[in-house]
Amino acid sequence: MSTRDSWRNSWGSGYAGGGGLAFGGTSAWGAGGGDTIFRVLSRTSERQSKRRSGIISGFSENGIYEEDDDWYSEHDVNIPPISKAEDWALMPDVKNYAERGEKDHLKSRKLGITWKNLTVKGIGSDAAFNENVFSQFNIPQNIREARQGLPLNNIIENSHGCVKPGEMLLVLGRPGSGCTTLLKMLANRRNGYAKVDGDVHFGSMTAKEAQQYRGQIVMNTEEELFFPTLTVGQTMDFATRMKVPYHTFSDQHSDKDFQQEYRDFLLKSMGITHTSSTKVGNEFVRGVSGGERKRVSIIETLATRGSVFCWDNSTRGLDANTALQYTKAIRAMTDVTGMSSVVSLYQAGNGIYNLFDKVLVLDGGKEIYYGPREQARPFMEELGFVCGDGANVADYLTGVTVPTERHIREGFETSFPRTADEILADYSRTDTKAIMEKEYTYPQSDEAKENTKEFKEAIAYDKDRSLPKSSPLTVSFPKQVKACVIRQYQIVWGDKPTFIIKQFATLLQALIVGSLFYDASSDSGGLFTKSGALFFSLLYQALMALSEVTDSFAGRPVLAKHKAFAFFHPAAFCIAQIAADIPVLFFQVSQFSLVLYFMVSLRVSASAFFTYFVVLFATAMCITAVMRAIGAVFSTFDGATKVSGFWFSALIVYTGYFIPKTQMHDWFVWVYWINPLAYGFEALMSNELHGQTIPCVNQNLIPNGPGYTDLAYQSCAGVPGAVQGATFVTGDQYLQAYSYKHSHLWRNFGIIWGWWAFFVVLTIIATSNWKEMAGKSGFLLIPRENAKKNQQLLHNDEESQGKEKPASRGAMTMLDSSSSSMDEKTIENQLISNTSVFTWKNLTYTVKTPSGDRVLLDNVQGWVKPGMLGALMGSSGAGKTTLLDVLAQRKTEGTITGSILVDGRPLSVSFQRSAGYCEQLDVHEPTATVREALEFSALLRQSRDTPREEKLRYVDTIVNLLEMQDIEHTLVGRTGMGLSVEQRKRLTIGVELVAKPSILIFLDEPTSGLDGQAAFNTLRFLRKLAAVGQAVLVTIHQPSASLFKEFDTLLLLARGGKTVYFGDIGDEASTLKDYFARYGAPCPQDANPAEHMIDVVSGSASQGKDWNQIWLESPEHKEVSLEVDRIVKEAAAKPPGTSDDGHEFAMPLWQQIKLVTDRMNVALYRNTDYVNNKFALHVGSALFNGFTFWKIGNSVQELQLKLFTIFNFIFVAPGVINQLQPLFIDRRDIYEIREKKSKMYSWIAFVTGLIVSEFPYLCICAVLYFAPWYYTVGFPTDSNKSGAVFFIMLFYEFIYTGIGQFVAAYSPNAVFASLVNPAIITILVSFCGVLMPYAQIQEFWRYWLYYLNPFNYLVSSILTFTVFDVKVQCKDSEFALFDTPNNQTCGEYLGPYRAGLGSRTNLINPEATSGCKVCQYRLGSDYLSTLNISDYYVGWRNAGIVVIFAISSYVMVYLFMKLRTKATKTAK
């Protein structure tokens, strides 16, 4: 082992948490730190100068990397080099933790990573087909493509490297180079890749051996995945609780001390302590700023206290100063704790770059350089590539293979390497590679073996004693459960509106349904009422549980991340969900039971009520577990909703209410036995009816009425279980008729809990197998119908990997004079220029918060003139995006004061569409192609006077300008499948440019997430726009010096939206530098002025000064105020630079509707998952319904089955509604976030497009349900009847779609919508006359809600056409059997009865004098009369009313969308 390694070993001797921050447990700082660190950090300038000279860093004068052990032997070998992050504010804290670890004699947790010959292959080429509704059924084509097999692509090719403990590696590469894949391999995440070859060692462990230490080998991905309703403090509380070591520091008294100290340190380390009580938020939940959310993501990863950290573009969205501080934090912790850090970054400034030990450069998966950071630039320069003064070295290294980015040194024009393969060949011949290869034996070294041994001991020492040896977790299972339970309650409480609405809806439902079944009688008339009430009790719990499927997918990415961090076992999360269920469901069932039970007048005894309560609670718990299990088992939301919708229907039908168990067909009776609701229903029925004597009354007693009072000559009819000739039925007889027994009550209660346990275990198993996003990503999607237009993409397979990619795929090269396909003059002629001046003065924006009013912008003023490129900068959370939103008229909340003027005049009605606004989030319709998205914007936003052909020609201009010709016919897609981040950003800019913005262009973070070259080309493009007369205002986070030079003016904001500077930047930022130098903050000579300004505002260079106050008192501020007034005065005196056409939207409403509907049609045509699930749910439900009610006969009880099979058709709706609402809300979010705010089209066009696009599929759905169901159940085959039924079924498809869409139109999110659905559906189901016949509905509801219910007209009209003419054939058990008094014939005895109340009964033997046999009905029409259907014409009348309801449900969509549409705020 080299001396250098030995000092690093002793010094870095870990900390409790191992590589990360921390401090506690074995994990806490290890032995060997302490005094050494203090000696280290007080070294002399002599040592620093030697370090700079390259001697200590391991490089000789000729640049060759070598270990200089002689130097160490001559000097103090225990002294490591001074940390490059020594000036990081929290370095003393890190040293303090190290000291405490040394004092407690804790072992180190160092590992290091070594890999060689690493090749990763992914499935598929650079592009894949997106099938459409028709092409997916092209069987010959599918067979042909299946036989060809899927090609394998090299994502990483023969990579190698070694990151020892205490080292930091910077991985550089352009988007698509394989950086993320390499980091995943180094974080031991191999899921989703087709093949991984090569060796990766963690310490001396192989990748397989290291799997049980996944919590120590962690990766911070680019995505920020959180529960948005949790606060930052709650999020970090949970993360730190999960990593408290079994042995904490000796000076800490409890686990809580460790956890709180650790949490506070992490919050402080990233400067977000002030956000502790603020929600994390997301795109739709207001919370911390984007930069702050990224920092929460960083410290949550650090909370793992790992030994190996991989950071994937973790500075995205951070300002330059925060990004530098983040890197210093990682450097400090790496140096002191001995952890290994691998970081991939875009746009890394030189200050960040210089903090790393080694650099690895990837290009197209090939490793074109790996070695010491100090040698990377000289290596490339020796090959002939020039690195300009002040350029970012990281950007320079990734640009050497891009013809339009690289600059060649004089004399190398013919000899420089042009491709990645050529640079790799040159690198392979260097001494650097040979020296680096010597490190690849590190896993076999004694040092690595000793480190790994100590690492394993440290982890075991850290781990709770109750955990298995192979467990990657840290805290005991009870502590995991406790933390998960606390978090679950915090999630529920954080989303209080949803919780309150859920409980309010339950109370409302109980009151409404209680009043429906109000005061049920204790005779035969009350049997149906009570059983309906008991069935509804179960139905409502099942409907409420459906939302669990949507919920399951909302939190899945977060749980997959936490599983990778080894925070907890999935069982702990599942148990926490149950723990949160118990009080919520207890409260829900309590209020439901107390209201419904006593309103219906169910059995009044304490034992009966509490039995009802516990059975209902158990069933609610069980059905919640069922739906949660379905959500957990399926990998896609569409698959889960399809199955949950179908399974819901099956559970309802086989509860035993619709179809008695005795009449279930053998092929489906198994559904009854696995149905928790069936066991619950039997238990509730037996609890209610056992021991009761129920007299037969009214139509159930034949004969009855005046003159018929002698029970000896009467008999029950139509009451299951009644003995023929008896006038009453016992509860147990009634139960026996349904194969129910009272003795089964508590058996069933146990079975329900048994099913609950089964589904909980199933959920745990499924949750344990959840995986993060698969490895194959980053491929383009080609619509199958556009295949011929994209041939060049389809042939870009593995064999073309080595070829140089076209420049256009990498970056916007359109303005490079050497490559642009259009000359300067052409561009100037085609781009629209602008003569308007935009000003704002004394702009203040205030929002209301729970703690009072909060000022987000404070008296901001400035201007943008034609030809000017303005930068808007500030630290994260300073209000940059807020200012752009206010200026662009995009805010719908809060109060704005001040003036915003164009040419000295108030903003016109057309301002929002006349100004282009590229938002930070690249929100686009994922199923549209690039060209379609651009044409859609051009056609809708350019003037109505411009011919269509001219608009489309302008789209061609922008496509060429943005160099998007090769991807114009590919789909936008979603992250990982479709356009890359950089391509989306270009599309966002293009969508605004094709609108020909006539006033100015706003861009929010246009370079965020781009690599250096793409960012620079984006800025050069904006510079060109300014050069032809456009006014451009840009917010930007991390501009390099070369980027910053492109801007003319700067508006610099401090936290709270306070101005720090506004004015010219000057050549080489001279004006700006002079201003800050005058007030004591000069910019160092080699520093990036942009980074320096941010540091002055919010970082270490602020010197505690109030820079906002300095600005307000400066002469520059006074000049700016005077200049704004002068600009306004001059502009107001001239004619306006742009004319207002007076139209809010560029195109007439009819044109908007045509274009939007066309887009929505194409979107659904390409969305095969959605359409297939809709079709499958209909076919599956129809077949299930048809075979459940197979060939129904014409007996009395079978008439009831005909009613129930029609009623069951209604239940196709919940599953389809649950599927369509998330799609509607996604489309609405796209509209509200971007298209509405830019006045692209009206909300009327949006709603119309969504409604009309569904029509073709709804027609097909009606056919797909009708055909398998109608004939299977044995309904009449006459075309006049079957056609009428199909007509009604078709319009029901429109009704429930309209209901689903109007609920979604006003719902804030999909989960909220899924909670509202049960309330609406249960009310409609309850009052449609099935669960409660018309005559028995309470008068309050009967005369309005019954008639306002579309389900009433649907069921009654179908029932009329299928049952009206049927001749009823009573089974023997259904006859009323009785004798006559005084030897009368049956006809004589029943004469008065049949002339009155019994006019619709059928006397079989009128001449008999005993054993009279009476059937309740003669014809189906007799049965229908009890359901308020008096004549055949009612069928057609109600069919017409169904059509009216279909229209009105769509009217409701318009109404609710209008109510949701808010006007944007203007300045007062």
JSON list of C-alpha atoms in Angstrom, two decimals, residues 278-368:
[
{"chain": "A", "resi": 278, "resn": "THR", "atom": "CA", "xyz": [-42.77, 24.64, 4.03]},
{"chain": "A", "resi": 279, "resn": "LYS", "atom": "CA", "xyz": [-44.31, 21.90, 1.87]},
{"chain": "A", "resi": 280, "resn": "VAL", "atom": "CA", "xyz": [-41.94, 20.27, -0.58]},
{"chain": "A", "resi": 281, "resn": "GLY", "atom": "CA", "xyz": [-44.58, 20.68, -3.30]},
{"chain": "A", "resi": 282, "resn": "ASN", "atom": "CA", "xyz": [-44.43, 19.77, -6.98]},
{"chain": "A", "resi": 283, "resn": "GLU", "atom": "CA", "xyz": [-45.73, 21.15, -10.28]},
{"chain": "A", "resi": 284, "resn": "PHE", "atom": "CA", "xyz": [-49.26, 21.31, -8.91]},
{"chain": "A", "resi": 285, "resn": "VAL", "atom": "CA", "xyz": [-48.83, 21.66, -5.12]},
{"chain": "A", "resi": 286, "resn": "ARG", "atom": "CA", "xyz": [-47.34, 24.96, -4.03]},
{"chain": "A", "resi": 287, "resn": "GLY", "atom": "CA", "xyz": [-44.16, 24.46, -2.02]},
{"chain": "A", "resi": 288, "resn": "VAL", "atom": "CA", "xyz": [-40.49, 25.38, -1.98]},
{"chain": "A", "resi": 289, "resn": "SER", "atom": "CA", "xyz": [-38.78, 26.74, -5.11]},
{"chain": "A", "resi": 290, "resn": "GLY", "atom": "CA", "xyz": [-37.32, 24.43, -7.75]},
{"chain": "A", "resi": 291, "resn": "GLY", "atom": "CA", "xyz": [-33.75, 25.00, -6.55]},
{"chain": "A", "resi": 292, "resn": "GLU", "atom": "CA", "xyz": [-34.72, 24.38, -2.94]},
{"chain": "A", "resi": 293, "resn": "ARG", "atom": "CA", "xyz": [-36.51, 21.15, -3.92]},
{"chain": "A", "resi": 294, "resn": "LYS", "atom": "CA", "xyz": [-33.34, 19.97, -5.64]},
{"chain": "A", "resi": 295, "resn": "ARG", "atom": "CA", "xyz": [-31.40, 20.65, -2.43]},
{"chain": "A", "resi": 296, "resn": "VAL", "atom": "CA", "xyz": [-33.93, 18.62, -0.43]},
{"chain": "A", "resi": 297, "resn": "SER", "atom": "CA", "xyz": [-33.25, 15.78, -2.89]},
{"chain": "A", "resi": 298, "resn": "ILE", "atom": "CA", "xyz": [-29.51, 16.13, -2.23]},
{"chain": "A", "resi": 299, "resn": "ILE", "atom": "CA", "xyz": [-29.70, 16.05, 1.56]},
{"chain": "A", "resi": 300, "resn": "GLU", "atom": "CA", "xyz": [-32.20, 13.19, 1.53]},
{"chain": "A", "resi": 301, "resn": "THR", "atom": "CA", "xyz": [-29.56, 11.20, -0.35]},
{"chain": "A", "resi": 302, "resn": "LEU", "atom": "CA", "xyz": [-26.87, 12.26, 2.14]},
{"chain": "A", "resi": 303, "resn": "ALA", "atom": "CA", "xyz": [-29.18, 11.09, 4.94]},
{"chain": "A", "resi": 304, "resn": "THR", "atom": "CA", "xyz": [-28.41, 7.51, 3.86]},
{"chain": "A", "resi": 305, "resn": "ARG", "atom": "CA", "xyz": [-24.93, 7.96, 5.34]},
{"chain": "A", "resi": 306, "resn": "GLY", "atom": "CA", "xyz": [-23.54, 5.88, 2.52]},
{"chain": "A", "resi": 307, "resn": "SER", "atom": "CA", "xyz": [-20.01, 4.96, 1.56]},
{"chain": "A", "resi": 308, "resn": "VAL", "atom": "CA", "xyz": [-20.36, 5.30, -2.21]},
{"chain": "A", "resi": 309, "resn": "PHE", "atom": "CA", "xyz": [-22.40, 8.15, -3.68]},
{"chain": "A", "resi": 310, "resn": "CYS", "atom": "CA", "xyz": [-23.35, 8.65, -7.32]},
{"chain": "A", "resi": 311, "resn": "TRP", "atom": "CA", "xyz": [-24.80, 12.06, -8.19]},
{"chain": "A", "resi": 312, "resn": "ASP", "atom": "CA", "xyz": [-26.59, 12.41, -11.54]},
{"chain": "A", "resi": 313, "resn": "ASN", "atom": "CA", "xyz": [-26.69, 16.06, -12.63]},
{"chain": "A", "resi": 314, "resn": "SER", "atom": "CA", "xyz": [-27.52, 17.12, -9.08]},
{"chain": "A", "resi": 315, "resn": "THR", "atom": "CA", "xyz": [-26.92, 20.82, -9.74]},
{"chain": "A", "resi": 316, "resn": "ARG", "atom": "CA", "xyz": [-29.75, 21.11, -12.24]},
{"chain": "A", "resi": 317, "resn": "GLY", "atom": "CA", "xyz": [-31.89, 24.06, -11.23]},
{"chain": "A", "resi": 318, "resn": "LEU", "atom": "CA", "xyz": [-29.34, 25.41, -8.74]},
{"chain": "A", "resi": 319, "resn": "ASP", "atom": "CA", "xyz": [-27.80, 28.84, -9.09]},
{"chain": "A", "resi": 320, "resn": "ALA", "atom": "CA", "xyz": [-24.04, 29.01, -9.60]},
{"chain": "A", "resi": 321, "resn": "ASN", "atom": "CA", "xyz": [-23.18, 29.76, -5.97]},
{"chain": "A", "resi": 322, "resn": "THR", "atom": "CA", "xyz": [-25.43, 27.02, -4.57]},
{"chain": "A", "resi": 323, "resn": "ALA", "atom": "CA", "xyz": [-24.01, 24.53, -7.08]},
{"chain": "A", "resi": 324, "resn": "LEU", "atom": "CA", "xyz": [-20.49, 25.42, -5.95]},
{"chain": "A", "resi": 325, "resn": "GLN", "atom": "CA", "xyz": [-21.42, 25.14, -2.27]},
{"chain": "A", "resi": 326, "resn": "TYR", "atom": "CA", "xyz": [-23.01, 21.74, -2.94]},
{"chain": "A", "resi": 327, "resn": "THR", "atom": "CA", "xyz": [-19.83, 20.49, -4.60]},
{"chain": "A", "resi": 328, "resn": "LYS", "atom": "CA", "xyz": [-17.72, 21.85, -1.74]},
{"chain": "A", "resi": 329, "resn": "ALA", "atom": "CA", "xyz": [-19.94, 20.01, 0.72]},
{"chain": "A", "resi": 330, "resn": "ILE", "atom": "CA", "xyz": [-19.41, 16.72, -1.15]},
{"chain": "A", "resi": 331, "resn": "ARG", "atom": "CA", "xyz": [-15.67, 17.47, -1.38]},
{"chain": "A", "resi": 332, "resn": "ALA", "atom": "CA", "xyz": [-15.42, 18.16, 2.35]},
{"chain": "A", "resi": 333, "resn": "MET", "atom": "CA", "xyz": [-17.30, 15.04, 3.33]},
{"chain": "A", "resi": 334, "resn": "THR", "atom": "CA", "xyz": [-15.37, 12.92, 0.84]},
{"chain": "A", "resi": 335, "resn": "ASP", "atom": "CA", "xyz": [-12.06, 14.20, 2.18]},
{"chain": "A", "resi": 336, "resn": "VAL", "atom": "CA", "xyz": [-12.86, 13.75, 5.84]},
{"chain": "A", "resi": 337, "resn": "THR", "atom": "CA", "xyz": [-14.98, 10.59, 5.80]},
{"chain": "A", "resi": 338, "resn": "GLY", "atom": "CA", "xyz": [-13.28, 8.63, 3.04]},
{"chain": "A", "resi": 339, "resn": "MET", "atom": "CA", "xyz": [-16.43, 8.13, 1.04]},
{"chain": "A", "resi": 340, "resn": "SER", "atom": "CA", "xyz": [-16.20, 7.75, -2.75]},
{"chain": "A", "resi": 341, "resn": "SER", "atom": "CA", "xyz": [-18.11, 10.25, -4.86]},
{"chain": "A", "resi": 342, "resn": "VAL", "atom": "CA", "xyz": [-18.97, 9.94, -8.55]},
{"chain": "A", "resi": 343, "resn": "VAL", "atom": "CA", "xyz": [-20.66, 13.03, -10.00]},
{"chain": "A", "resi": 344, "resn": "SER", "atom": "CA", "xyz": [-22.03, 13.76, -13.45]},
{"chain": "A", "resi": 345, "resn": "LEU", "atom": "CA", "xyz": [-22.70, 17.44, -14.19]},
{"chain": "A", "resi": 346, "resn": "TYR", "atom": "CA", "xyz": [-23.77, 19.67, -17.02]},
{"chain": "A", "resi": 347, "resn": "GLN", "atom": "CA", "xyz": [-22.43, 23.23, -17.25]},
{"chain": "A", "resi": 348, "resn": "ALA", "atom": "CA", "xyz": [-19.90, 22.71, -14.47]},
{"chain": "A", "resi": 349, "resn": "GLY", "atom": "CA", "xyz": [-18.03, 25.95, -13.87]},
{"chain": "A", "resi": 350, "resn": "ASN", "atom": "CA", "xyz": [-14.29, 25.87, -13.37]},
{"chain": "A", "resi": 351, "resn": "GLY", "atom": "CA", "xyz": [-14.69, 26.50, -9.65]},
{"chain": "A", "resi": 352, "resn": "ILE", "atom": "CA", "xyz": [-16.67, 23.24, -9.44]},
{"chain": "A", "resi": 353, "resn": "TYR", "atom": "CA", "xyz": [-14.43, 21.39, -11.90]},
{"chain": "A", "resi": 354, "resn": "ASN", "atom": "CA", "xyz": [-11.30, 22.12, -9.88]},
{"chain": "A", "resi": 355, "resn": "LEU", "atom": "CA", "xyz": [-12.72, 20.40, -6.80]},
{"chain": "A", "resi": 356, "resn": "PHE", "atom": "CA", "xyz": [-12.47, 16.93, -8.40]},
{"chain": "A", "resi": 357, "resn": "ASP", "atom": "CA", "xyz": [-9.60, 14.44, -8.36]},
{"chain": "A", "resi": 358, "resn": "LYS", "atom": "CA", "xyz": [-10.34, 12.58, -11.56]},
{"chain": "A", "resi": 359, "resn": "VAL", "atom": "CA", "xyz": [-12.31, 13.11, -14.75]},
{"chain": "A", "resi": 360, "resn": "LEU", "atom": "CA", "xyz": [-14.00, 10.56, -17.02]},
{"chain": "A", "resi": 361, "resn": "VAL", "atom": "CA", "xyz": [-15.27, 11.75, -20.42]},
{"chain": "A", "resi": 362, "resn": "LEU", "atom": "CA", "xyz": [-17.89, 9.72, -22.30]},
{"chain": "A", "resi": 363, "resn": "ASP", "atom": "CA", "xyz": [-18.93, 10.18, -25.90]},
{"chain": "A", "resi": 364, "resn": "GLY", "atom": "CA", "xyz": [-21.56, 7.86, -27.33]},
{"chain": "A", "resi": 365, "resn": "GLY", "atom": "CA", "xyz": [-20.81, 5.34, -24.58]},
{"chain": "A", "resi": 366, "resn": "LYS", "atom": "CA", "xyz": [-17.08, 5.32, -25.28]},
{"chain": "A", "resi": 367, "resn": "GLU", "atom": "CA", "xyz": [-14.62, 6.40, -22.59]},
{"chain": "A", "resi": 368, "resn": "ILE", "atom": "CA", "xyz": [-12.40, 8.85, -24.47]}
]
